[in-house]
CSV table of C-alpha atoms and ligand atoms in Angstrom, one decimal:
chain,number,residue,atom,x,y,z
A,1,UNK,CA,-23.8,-25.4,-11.9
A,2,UNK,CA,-21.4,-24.6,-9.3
A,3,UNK,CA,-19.1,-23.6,-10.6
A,4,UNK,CA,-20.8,-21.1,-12.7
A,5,UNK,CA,-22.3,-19.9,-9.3
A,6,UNK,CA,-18.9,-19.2,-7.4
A,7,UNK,CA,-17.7,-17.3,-10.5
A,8,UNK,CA,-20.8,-15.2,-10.4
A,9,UNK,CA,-19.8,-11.4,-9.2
A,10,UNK,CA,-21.7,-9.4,-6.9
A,11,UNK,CA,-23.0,-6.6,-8.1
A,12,UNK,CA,-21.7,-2.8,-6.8
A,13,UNK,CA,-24.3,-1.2,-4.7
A,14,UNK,CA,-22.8,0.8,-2.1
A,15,UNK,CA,-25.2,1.4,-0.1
A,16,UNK,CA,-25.1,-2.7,0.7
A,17,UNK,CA,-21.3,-2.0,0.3
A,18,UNK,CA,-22.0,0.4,3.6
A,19,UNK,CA,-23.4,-2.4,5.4
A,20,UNK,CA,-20.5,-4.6,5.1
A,21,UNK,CA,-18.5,-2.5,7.7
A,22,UNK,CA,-19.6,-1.7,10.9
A,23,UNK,CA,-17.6,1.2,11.6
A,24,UNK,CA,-18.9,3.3,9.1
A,25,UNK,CA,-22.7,3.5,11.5
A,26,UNK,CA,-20.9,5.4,13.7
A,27,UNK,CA,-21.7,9.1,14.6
A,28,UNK,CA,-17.9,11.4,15.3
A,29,UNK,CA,-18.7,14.2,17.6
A,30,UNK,CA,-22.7,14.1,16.7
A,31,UNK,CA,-22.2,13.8,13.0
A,32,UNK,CA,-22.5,10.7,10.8
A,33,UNK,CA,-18.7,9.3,10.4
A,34,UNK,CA,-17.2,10.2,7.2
A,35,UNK,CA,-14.2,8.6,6.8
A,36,UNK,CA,-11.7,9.9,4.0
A,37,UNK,CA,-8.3,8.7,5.3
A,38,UNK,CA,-8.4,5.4,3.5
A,39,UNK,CA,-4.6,6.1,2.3
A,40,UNK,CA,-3.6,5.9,5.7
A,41,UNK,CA,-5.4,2.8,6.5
A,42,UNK,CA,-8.9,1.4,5.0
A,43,UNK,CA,-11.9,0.6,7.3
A,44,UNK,CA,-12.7,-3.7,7.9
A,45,UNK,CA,-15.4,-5.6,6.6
A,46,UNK,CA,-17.0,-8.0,8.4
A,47,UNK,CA,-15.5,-11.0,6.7
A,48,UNK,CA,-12.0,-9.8,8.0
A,49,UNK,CA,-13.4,-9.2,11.4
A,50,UNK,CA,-15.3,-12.6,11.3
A,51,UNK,CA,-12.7,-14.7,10.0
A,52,UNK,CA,-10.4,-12.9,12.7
A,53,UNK,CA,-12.6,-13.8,15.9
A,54,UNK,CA,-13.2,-17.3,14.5
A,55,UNK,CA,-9.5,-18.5,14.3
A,56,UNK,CA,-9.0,-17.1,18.0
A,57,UNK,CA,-12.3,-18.9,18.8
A,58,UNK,CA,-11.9,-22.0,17.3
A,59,UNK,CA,-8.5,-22.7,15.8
A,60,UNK,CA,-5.8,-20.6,17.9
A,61,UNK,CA,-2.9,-23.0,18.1
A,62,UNK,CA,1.2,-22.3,16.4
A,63,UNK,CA,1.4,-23.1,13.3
A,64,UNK,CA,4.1,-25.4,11.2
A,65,UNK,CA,4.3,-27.4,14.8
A,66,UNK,CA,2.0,-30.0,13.8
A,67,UNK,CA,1.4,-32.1,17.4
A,68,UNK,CA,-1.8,-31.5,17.1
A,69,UNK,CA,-5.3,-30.8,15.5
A,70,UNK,CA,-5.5,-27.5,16.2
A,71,UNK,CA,-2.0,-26.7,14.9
A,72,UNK,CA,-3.0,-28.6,11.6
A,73,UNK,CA,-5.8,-26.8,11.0
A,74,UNK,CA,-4.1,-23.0,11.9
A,75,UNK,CA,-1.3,-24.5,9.8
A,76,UNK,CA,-3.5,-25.1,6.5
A,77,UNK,CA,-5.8,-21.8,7.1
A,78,UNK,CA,-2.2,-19.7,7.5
A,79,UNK,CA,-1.1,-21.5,4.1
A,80,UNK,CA,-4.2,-21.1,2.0
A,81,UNK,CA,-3.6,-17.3,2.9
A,82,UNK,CA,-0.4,-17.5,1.2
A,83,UNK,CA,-2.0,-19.0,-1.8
A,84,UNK,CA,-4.7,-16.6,-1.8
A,85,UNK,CA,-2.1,-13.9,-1.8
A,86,UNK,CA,-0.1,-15.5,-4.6
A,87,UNK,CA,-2.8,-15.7,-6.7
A,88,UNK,CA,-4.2,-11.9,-5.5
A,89,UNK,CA,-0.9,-10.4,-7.4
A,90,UNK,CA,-0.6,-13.5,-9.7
A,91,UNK,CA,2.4,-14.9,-8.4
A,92,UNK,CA,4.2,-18.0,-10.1
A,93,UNK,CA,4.2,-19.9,-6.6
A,94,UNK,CA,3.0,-19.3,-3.0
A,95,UNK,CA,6.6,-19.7,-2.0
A,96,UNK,CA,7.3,-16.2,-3.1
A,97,UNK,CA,4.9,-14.7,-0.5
A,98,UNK,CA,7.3,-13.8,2.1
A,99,UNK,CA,5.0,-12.4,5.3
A,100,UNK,CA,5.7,-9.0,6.7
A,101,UNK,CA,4.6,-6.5,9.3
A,102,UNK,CA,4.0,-4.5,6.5
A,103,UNK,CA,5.3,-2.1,3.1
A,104,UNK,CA,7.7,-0.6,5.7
A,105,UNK,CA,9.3,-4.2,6.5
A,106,UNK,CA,9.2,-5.8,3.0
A,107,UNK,CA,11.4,-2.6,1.8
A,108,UNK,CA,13.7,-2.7,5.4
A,109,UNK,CA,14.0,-6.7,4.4
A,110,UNK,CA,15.0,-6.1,0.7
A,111,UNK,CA,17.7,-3.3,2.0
A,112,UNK,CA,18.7,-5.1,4.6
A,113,UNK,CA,19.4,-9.0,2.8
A,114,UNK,CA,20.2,-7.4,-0.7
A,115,UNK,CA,21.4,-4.7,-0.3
A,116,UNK,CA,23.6,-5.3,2.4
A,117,UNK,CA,24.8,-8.6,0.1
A,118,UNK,CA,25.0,-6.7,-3.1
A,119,UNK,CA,25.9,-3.4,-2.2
A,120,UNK,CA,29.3,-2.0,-3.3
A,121,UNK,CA,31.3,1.6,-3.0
A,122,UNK,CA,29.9,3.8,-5.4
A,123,UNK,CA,26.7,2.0,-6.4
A,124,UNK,CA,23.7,3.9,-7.0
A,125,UNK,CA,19.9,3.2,-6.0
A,126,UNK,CA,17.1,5.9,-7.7
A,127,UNK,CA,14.1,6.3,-5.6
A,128,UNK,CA,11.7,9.5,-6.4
A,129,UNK,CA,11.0,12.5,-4.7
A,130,UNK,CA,7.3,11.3,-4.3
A,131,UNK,CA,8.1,8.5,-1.9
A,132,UNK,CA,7.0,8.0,1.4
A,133,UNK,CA,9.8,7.7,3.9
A,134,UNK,CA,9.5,4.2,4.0
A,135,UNK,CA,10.9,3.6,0.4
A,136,UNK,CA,13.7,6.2,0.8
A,137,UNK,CA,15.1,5.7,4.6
A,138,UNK,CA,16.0,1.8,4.8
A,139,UNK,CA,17.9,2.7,1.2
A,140,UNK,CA,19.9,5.6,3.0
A,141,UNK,CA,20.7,3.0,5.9
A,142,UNK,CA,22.1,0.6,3.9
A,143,UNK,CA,23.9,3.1,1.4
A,144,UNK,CA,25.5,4.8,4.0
A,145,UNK,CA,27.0,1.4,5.2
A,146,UNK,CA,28.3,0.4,2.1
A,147,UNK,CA,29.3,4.0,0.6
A,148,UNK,CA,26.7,3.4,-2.1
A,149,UNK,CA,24.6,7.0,-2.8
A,150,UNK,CA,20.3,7.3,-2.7
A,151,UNK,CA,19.5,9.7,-5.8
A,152,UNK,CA,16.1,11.1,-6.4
A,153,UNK,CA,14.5,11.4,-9.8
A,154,UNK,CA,12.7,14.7,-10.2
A,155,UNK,CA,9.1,15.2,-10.2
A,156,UNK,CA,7.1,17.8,-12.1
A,157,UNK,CA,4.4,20.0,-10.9
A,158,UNK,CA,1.8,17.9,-11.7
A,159,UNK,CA,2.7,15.0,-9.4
A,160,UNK,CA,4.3,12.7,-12.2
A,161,UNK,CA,7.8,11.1,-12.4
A,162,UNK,CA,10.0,13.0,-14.8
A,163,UNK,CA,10.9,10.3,-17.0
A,164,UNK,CA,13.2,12.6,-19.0
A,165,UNK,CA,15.1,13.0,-15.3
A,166,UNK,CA,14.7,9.5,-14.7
A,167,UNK,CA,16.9,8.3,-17.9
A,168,UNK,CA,19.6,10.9,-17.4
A,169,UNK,CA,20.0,9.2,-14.0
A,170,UNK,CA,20.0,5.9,-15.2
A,171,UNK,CA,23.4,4.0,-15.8
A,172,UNK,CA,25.2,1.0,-15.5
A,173,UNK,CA,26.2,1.9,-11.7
A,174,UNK,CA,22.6,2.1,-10.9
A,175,UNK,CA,22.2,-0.9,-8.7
A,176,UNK,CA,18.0,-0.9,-8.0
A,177,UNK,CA,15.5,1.4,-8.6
A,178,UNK,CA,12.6,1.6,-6.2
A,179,UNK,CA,9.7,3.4,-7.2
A,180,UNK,CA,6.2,3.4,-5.2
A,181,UNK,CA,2.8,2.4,-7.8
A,182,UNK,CA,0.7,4.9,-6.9
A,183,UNK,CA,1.9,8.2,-4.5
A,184,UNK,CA,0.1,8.2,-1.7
A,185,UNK,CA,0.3,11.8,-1.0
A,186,UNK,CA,-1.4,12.6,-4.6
A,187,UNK,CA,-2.5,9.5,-5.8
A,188,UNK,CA,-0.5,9.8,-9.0
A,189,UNK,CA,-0.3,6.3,-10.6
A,190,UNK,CA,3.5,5.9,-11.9
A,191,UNK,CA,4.7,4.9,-15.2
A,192,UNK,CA,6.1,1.3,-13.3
A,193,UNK,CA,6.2,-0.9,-16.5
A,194,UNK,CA,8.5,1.6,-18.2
A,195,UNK,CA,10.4,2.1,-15.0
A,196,UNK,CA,10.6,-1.4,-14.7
A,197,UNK,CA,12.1,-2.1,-18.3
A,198,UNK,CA,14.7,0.8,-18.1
A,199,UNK,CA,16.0,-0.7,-14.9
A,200,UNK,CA,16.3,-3.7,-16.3
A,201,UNK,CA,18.2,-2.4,-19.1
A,202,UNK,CA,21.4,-1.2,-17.7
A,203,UNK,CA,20.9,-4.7,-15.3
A,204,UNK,CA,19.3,-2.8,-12.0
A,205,UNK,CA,16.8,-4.3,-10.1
A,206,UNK,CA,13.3,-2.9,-9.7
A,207,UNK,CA,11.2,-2.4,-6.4
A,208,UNK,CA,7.8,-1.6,-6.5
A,209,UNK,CA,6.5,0.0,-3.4
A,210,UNK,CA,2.6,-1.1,-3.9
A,211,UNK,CA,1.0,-0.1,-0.8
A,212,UNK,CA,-1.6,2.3,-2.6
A,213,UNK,CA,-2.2,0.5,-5.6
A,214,UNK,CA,-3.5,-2.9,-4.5
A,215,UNK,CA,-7.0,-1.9,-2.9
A,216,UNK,CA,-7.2,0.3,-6.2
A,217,UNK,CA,-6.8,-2.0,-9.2
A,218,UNK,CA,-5.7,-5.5,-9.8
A,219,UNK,CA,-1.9,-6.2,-9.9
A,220,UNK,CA,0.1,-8.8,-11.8
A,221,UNK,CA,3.5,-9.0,-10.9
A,222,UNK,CA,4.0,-11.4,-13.8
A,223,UNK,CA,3.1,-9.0,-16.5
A,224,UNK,CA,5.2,-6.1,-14.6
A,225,UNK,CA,8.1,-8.1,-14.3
A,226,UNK,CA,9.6,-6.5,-11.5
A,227,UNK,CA,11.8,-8.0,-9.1
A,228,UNK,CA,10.1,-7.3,-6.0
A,229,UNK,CA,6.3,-5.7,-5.1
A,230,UNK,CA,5.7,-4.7,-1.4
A,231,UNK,CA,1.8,-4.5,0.2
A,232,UNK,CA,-0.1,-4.0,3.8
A,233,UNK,CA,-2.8,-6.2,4.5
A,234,UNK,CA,-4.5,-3.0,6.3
A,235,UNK,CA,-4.9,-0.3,3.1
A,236,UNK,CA,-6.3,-3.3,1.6
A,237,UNK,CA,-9.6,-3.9,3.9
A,238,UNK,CA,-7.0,-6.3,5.8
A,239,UNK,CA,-5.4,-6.1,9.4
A,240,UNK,CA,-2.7,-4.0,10.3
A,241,UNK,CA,0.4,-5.6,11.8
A,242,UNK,CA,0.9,-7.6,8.1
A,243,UNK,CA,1.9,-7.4,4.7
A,244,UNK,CA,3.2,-9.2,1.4
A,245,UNK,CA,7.2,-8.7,0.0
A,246,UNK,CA,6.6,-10.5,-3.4
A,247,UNK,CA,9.8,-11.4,-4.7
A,248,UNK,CA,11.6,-13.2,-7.6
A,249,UNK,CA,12.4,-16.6,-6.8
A,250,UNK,CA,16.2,-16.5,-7.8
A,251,UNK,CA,16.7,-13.3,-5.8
A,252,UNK,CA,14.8,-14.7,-2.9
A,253,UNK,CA,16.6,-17.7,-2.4
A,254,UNK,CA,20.3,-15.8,-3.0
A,255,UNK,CA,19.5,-13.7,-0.5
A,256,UNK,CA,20.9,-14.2,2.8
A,257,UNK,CA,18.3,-15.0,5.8
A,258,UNK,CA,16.7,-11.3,7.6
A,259,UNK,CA,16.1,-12.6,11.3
A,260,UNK,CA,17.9,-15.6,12.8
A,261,UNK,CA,15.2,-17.6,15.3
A,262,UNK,CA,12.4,-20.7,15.2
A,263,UNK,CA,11.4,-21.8,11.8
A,264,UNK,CA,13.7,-19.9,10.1
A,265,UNK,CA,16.1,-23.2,10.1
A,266,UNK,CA,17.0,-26.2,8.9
A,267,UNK,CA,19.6,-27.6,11.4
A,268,UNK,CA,21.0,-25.5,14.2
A,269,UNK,CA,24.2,-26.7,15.7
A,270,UNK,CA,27.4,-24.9,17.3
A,271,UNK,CA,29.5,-25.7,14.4
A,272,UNK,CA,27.2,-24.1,11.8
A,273,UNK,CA,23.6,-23.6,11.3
A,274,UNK,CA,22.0,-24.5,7.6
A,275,UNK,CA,18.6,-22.3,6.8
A,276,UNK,CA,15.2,-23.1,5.9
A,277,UNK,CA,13.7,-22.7,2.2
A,278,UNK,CA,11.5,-20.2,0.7
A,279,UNK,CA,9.4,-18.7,2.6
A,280,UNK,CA,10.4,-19.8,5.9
A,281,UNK,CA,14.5,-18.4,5.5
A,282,UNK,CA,12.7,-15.0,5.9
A,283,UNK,CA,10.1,-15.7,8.8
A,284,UNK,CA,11.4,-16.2,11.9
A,285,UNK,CA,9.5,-17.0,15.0
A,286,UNK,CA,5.7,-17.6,15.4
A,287,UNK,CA,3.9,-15.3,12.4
A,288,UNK,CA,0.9,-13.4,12.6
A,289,UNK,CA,-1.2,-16.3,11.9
A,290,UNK,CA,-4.6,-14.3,12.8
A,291,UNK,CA,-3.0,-11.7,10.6
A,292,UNK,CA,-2.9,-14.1,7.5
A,293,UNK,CA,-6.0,-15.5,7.7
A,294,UNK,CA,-7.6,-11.6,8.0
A,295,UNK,CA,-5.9,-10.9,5.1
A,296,UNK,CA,-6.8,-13.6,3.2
A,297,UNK,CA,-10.4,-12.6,4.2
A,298,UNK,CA,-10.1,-9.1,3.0
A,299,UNK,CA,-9.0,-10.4,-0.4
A,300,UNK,CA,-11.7,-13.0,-0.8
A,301,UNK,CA,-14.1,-10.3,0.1
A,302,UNK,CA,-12.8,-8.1,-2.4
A,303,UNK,CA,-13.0,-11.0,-4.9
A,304,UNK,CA,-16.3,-11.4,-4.9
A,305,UNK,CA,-16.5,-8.1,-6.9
A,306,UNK,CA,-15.9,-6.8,-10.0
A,307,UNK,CA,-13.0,-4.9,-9.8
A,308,UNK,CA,-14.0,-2.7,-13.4
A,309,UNK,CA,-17.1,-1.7,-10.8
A,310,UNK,CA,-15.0,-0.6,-8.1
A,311,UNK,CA,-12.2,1.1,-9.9
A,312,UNK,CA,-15.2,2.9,-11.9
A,313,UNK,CA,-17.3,3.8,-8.2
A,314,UNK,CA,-13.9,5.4,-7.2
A,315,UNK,CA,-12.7,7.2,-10.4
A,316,UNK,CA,-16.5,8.9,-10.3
A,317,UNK,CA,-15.9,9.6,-6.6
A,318,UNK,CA,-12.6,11.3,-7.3
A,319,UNK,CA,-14.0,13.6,-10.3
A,320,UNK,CA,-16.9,14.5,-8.2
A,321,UNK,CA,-14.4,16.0,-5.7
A,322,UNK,CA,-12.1,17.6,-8.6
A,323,UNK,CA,-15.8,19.1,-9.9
A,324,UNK,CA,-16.7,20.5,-6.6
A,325,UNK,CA,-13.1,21.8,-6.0
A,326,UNK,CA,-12.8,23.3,-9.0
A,327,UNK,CA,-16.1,25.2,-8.5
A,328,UNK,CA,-14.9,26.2,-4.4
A,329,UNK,CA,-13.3,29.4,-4.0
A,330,UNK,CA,-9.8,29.0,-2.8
A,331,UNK,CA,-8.9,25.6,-3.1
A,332,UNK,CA,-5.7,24.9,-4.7
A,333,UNK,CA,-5.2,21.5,-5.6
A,334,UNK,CA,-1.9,19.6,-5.3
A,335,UNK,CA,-1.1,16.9,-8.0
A,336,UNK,CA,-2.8,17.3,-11.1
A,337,UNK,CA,-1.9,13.9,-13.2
A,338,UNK,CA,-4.0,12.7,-15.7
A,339,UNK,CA,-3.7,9.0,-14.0
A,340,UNK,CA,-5.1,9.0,-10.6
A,341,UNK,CA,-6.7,7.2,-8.4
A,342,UNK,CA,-8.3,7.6,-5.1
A,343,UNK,CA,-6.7,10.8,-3.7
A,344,UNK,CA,-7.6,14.4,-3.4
A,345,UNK,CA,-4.9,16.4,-1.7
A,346,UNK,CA,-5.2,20.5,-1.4
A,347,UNK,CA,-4.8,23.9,0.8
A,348,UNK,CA,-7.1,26.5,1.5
A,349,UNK,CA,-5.6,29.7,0.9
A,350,UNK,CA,-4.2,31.3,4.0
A,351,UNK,CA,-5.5,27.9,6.1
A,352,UNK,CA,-2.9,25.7,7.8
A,353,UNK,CA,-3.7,21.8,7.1
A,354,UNK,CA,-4.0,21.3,10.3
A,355,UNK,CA,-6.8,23.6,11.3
A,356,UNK,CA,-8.7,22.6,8.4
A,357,UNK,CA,-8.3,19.1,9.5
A,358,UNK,CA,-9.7,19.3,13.0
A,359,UNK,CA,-12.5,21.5,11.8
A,360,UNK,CA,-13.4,19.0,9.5
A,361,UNK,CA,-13.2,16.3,12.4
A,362,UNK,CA,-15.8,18.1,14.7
A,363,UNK,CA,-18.3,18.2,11.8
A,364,UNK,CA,-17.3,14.0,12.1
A,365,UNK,CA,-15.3,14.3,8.8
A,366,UNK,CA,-11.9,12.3,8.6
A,367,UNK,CA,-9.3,13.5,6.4
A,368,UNK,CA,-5.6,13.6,6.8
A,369,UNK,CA,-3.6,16.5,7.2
A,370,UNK,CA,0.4,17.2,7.1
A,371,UNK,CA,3.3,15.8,4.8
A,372,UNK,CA,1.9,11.9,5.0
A,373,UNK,CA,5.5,11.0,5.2
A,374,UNK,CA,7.1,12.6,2.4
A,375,UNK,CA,8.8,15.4,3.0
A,376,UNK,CA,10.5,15.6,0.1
A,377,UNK,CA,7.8,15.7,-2.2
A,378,UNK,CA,6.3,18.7,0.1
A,379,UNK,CA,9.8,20.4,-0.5
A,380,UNK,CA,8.9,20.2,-4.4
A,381,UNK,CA,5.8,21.8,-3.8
A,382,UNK,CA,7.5,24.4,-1.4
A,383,UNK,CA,4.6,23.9,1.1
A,384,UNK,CA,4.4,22.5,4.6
A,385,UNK,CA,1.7,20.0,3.9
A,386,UNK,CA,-1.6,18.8,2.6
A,387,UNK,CA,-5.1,18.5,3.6
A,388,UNK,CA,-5.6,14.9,2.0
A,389,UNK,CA,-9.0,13.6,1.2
A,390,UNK,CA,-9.2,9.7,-0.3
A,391,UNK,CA,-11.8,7.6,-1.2
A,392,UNK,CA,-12.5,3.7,-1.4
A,393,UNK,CA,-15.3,1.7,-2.4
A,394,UNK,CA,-17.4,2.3,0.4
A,395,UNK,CA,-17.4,6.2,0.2
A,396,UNK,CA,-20.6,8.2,-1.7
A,397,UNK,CA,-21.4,11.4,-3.4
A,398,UNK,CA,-23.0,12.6,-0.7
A,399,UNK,CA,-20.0,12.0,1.6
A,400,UNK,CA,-18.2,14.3,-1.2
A,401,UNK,CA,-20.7,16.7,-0.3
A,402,UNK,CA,-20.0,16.8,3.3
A,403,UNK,CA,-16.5,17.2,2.9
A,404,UNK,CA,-17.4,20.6,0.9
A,405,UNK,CA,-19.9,21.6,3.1
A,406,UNK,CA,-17.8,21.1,6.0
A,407,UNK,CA,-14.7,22.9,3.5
A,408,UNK,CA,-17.0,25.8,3.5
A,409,UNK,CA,-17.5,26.0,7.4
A,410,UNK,CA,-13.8,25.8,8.1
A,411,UNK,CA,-13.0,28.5,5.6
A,412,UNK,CA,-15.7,30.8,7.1
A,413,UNK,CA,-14.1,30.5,10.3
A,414,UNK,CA,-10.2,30.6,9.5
A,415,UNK,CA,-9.8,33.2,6.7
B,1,LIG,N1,4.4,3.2,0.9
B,1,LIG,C1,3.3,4.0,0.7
B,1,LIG,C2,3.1,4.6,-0.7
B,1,LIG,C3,2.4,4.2,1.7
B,1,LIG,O1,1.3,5.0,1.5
B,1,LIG,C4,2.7,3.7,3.0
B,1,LIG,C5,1.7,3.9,4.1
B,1,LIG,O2,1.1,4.9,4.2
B,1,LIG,C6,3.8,2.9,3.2
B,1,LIG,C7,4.6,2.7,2.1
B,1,LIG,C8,4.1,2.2,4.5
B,1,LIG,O3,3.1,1.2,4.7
B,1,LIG,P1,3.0,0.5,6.2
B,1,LIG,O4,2.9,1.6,7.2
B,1,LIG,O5,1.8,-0.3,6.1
B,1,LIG,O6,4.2,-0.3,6.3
């Protein structure tokens, strides 16, 4: 019996969805809060905000330091987060959780221990031109320290890799590709598992940037078979100041330590220090313990649903918007894939981004605005920057709505 209950789903309503988080009650300059900047970072639940105030209230203590009760029990919460998260992305063991700050540090770790390791005059590493910075700067750091070259792979005017472009670049001196699952600037969901493959073909590593696909659809590393999958706990219903590097167990434990410090040891000595195993080799000093335990919140509260409801909620969401766009006088849409998820990013003819985006704000409508960290990709579109509208499960029709009507008022008053 109880086990039938616990795998029972809770059915989508969003309205109950609503209630969940507390931030979205709020009025924004006298209007009701419409939040549509869930790329950049997604609102918190309860459950993550709960779990958050209740280790701080009753278990605060260091973890992996075990003098103590408290420790023990901060200890086993901060573990069973790492199991959560192995078993979120479907990892073979929770050892291959490595804790972050974030996408931005998973992808700085992986350039700085393997790259820095493997790395060799000449070598090439393809990244595409619809990255965020994050997944094409640490690459350029380490290149340019070990004469290796960053190359981007084209993409079309629809948003989606050119794969064509992709296998021209594609060679034996190709060292890793690292390609991001989803763009965040137009939501485009990337061809990864071919990506993958062809990497693996001429013996490069794969990266896979995964910061906007996780809170979007379910993930299996296993079944991708890259080599490494980077995630924030914070676009995920999580905290900020945390995230996941997945990585293969092999190419984990070859890879030289990132941070020397506590718990990243085995035995410390003058004459030579010897490092700790996997995880620990790559997390020095005390961890974000509240952090872990957040995260783990976020994901059991996203477990209790199905995700074929969600990822359903959001597609409709998103072909509202298109609908309504389609219909509005002016709009021009940026990124037009067939497969995407959970962004709307456009201009108003002869309207900066920017203007559009703090008119929307005093009507109490959130969007982003500007080149959301990927100026190259705004270079392929020969533009300065987007207005970006995106949408998670807590978002409604009627929000859509707002957005328009509040698209109409802005255009009224700047062309
Ligand atoms: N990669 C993508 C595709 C992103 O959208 C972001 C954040 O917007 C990042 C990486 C960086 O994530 P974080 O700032 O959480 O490290």
């Amino acid at each position: 019996m109880l086990s039938t209950l616990s795998k029972e789903k809770r059915s989508f309503n969003v309205e109950e969805i609503r209630k969940d988080f507390p931030i979205l009650e709020q009025q924004v300059n006298g209007y009701p809060l419409v939040y549509l900047d869930n790329a950049a970072t997604t609102q918190k639940p309860n459950a993550v905000i709960d779990a958050i105030s209740r280790y701080y209230r009753t278990i605060n203590a260091n973890v992996h330091r075990g003098a103590h009760s408290l420790s023990d029990a901060a200890t086993q919460e901060f573990e069973a987060a790492r199991s959560t998260l192995a078993n979120f992305v479907n990892s073979p063991a929770p050892e291959q959780i490595i804790w972050t700050r974030g996408t931005t540090e998973a992808i700085n770790l992986i350039a700085h221990c393997w790259g820095r390791a493997n790395l060799a005059k000449g070598d090439r590493i393809l990244v595409s031109e619809l990255e965020h910075h994050s997944n094409i700067v640490p690459w350029q750091l380490v290149c340019e320290e070990k004469g290796a070259r960053v190359e981007p792979v084209r993409v079309n005017q629809n948003g989606e890799i050119d794969l064509e472009d992709f296998h021209r670049l594609l060679d034996e001196r190709v060292r890793l590709v690292s390609i991001n699952h989803v763009s965040n600037v137009l939501g485009s969901v990337n061809p990864v598992k071919t990506i993958i493959d062809s990497a693996h073909s001429v013996g490069a590593l794969c990266v896979i940037d995964g910061a906007q696909a996780v809170s979007h659809f379910p993930v299996d590393v296993q079944v991708l078979n890259c080599d490494f999958y980077c995630f924030s706990a914070h676009k995920l219903f999580g905290p900020t100041g945390i995230g996941v590097l997945w990585g293969r167990k092999q190419l984990l434990e070859s890879m030289p330590p990132y941070q020397g410090g506590g718990e990243m040891i085995e035995q410390v000595s003058f004459s030579g220090t010897t490092f700790n195993g996997l995880p620990y080799k790559f997390e020095a000093g005390t961890p974000d313990i509240a952090g872990a335990i957040g995260f783990k919140a976020a994901v059991d509260y996203l477990s209790v649903f199905d995700r074929a409801e969600l990822e359903a909620h959001e597609y409709s969401l998103l072909q509202y918007c298109i609908e309504l766009g389609r219909a509005f006088e002016s709009i021009k849409r940026i990124g037009t894939s067939d497969t995407q998820v959970g962004v709307y990013s456009f201009l108003l003819d002869g309207c900066h981004p920017a203007d559009v985006g703090t008119l929307l704000d005093q009507q109490g409508i959130a969007v982003r605005t500007g080149h959301h960290c990927a100026q190259p990709l705004m270079k392929v579109f020969s533009i300065p920057g987007t207005v970006r509208a995106s949408f998670s499960i807590y978002n409604t029709h009627a929000e859509i709505d707002r957005l328009f009507a509040g698209l109409e008022k802005a255009r009224k008053f700047l062309q």
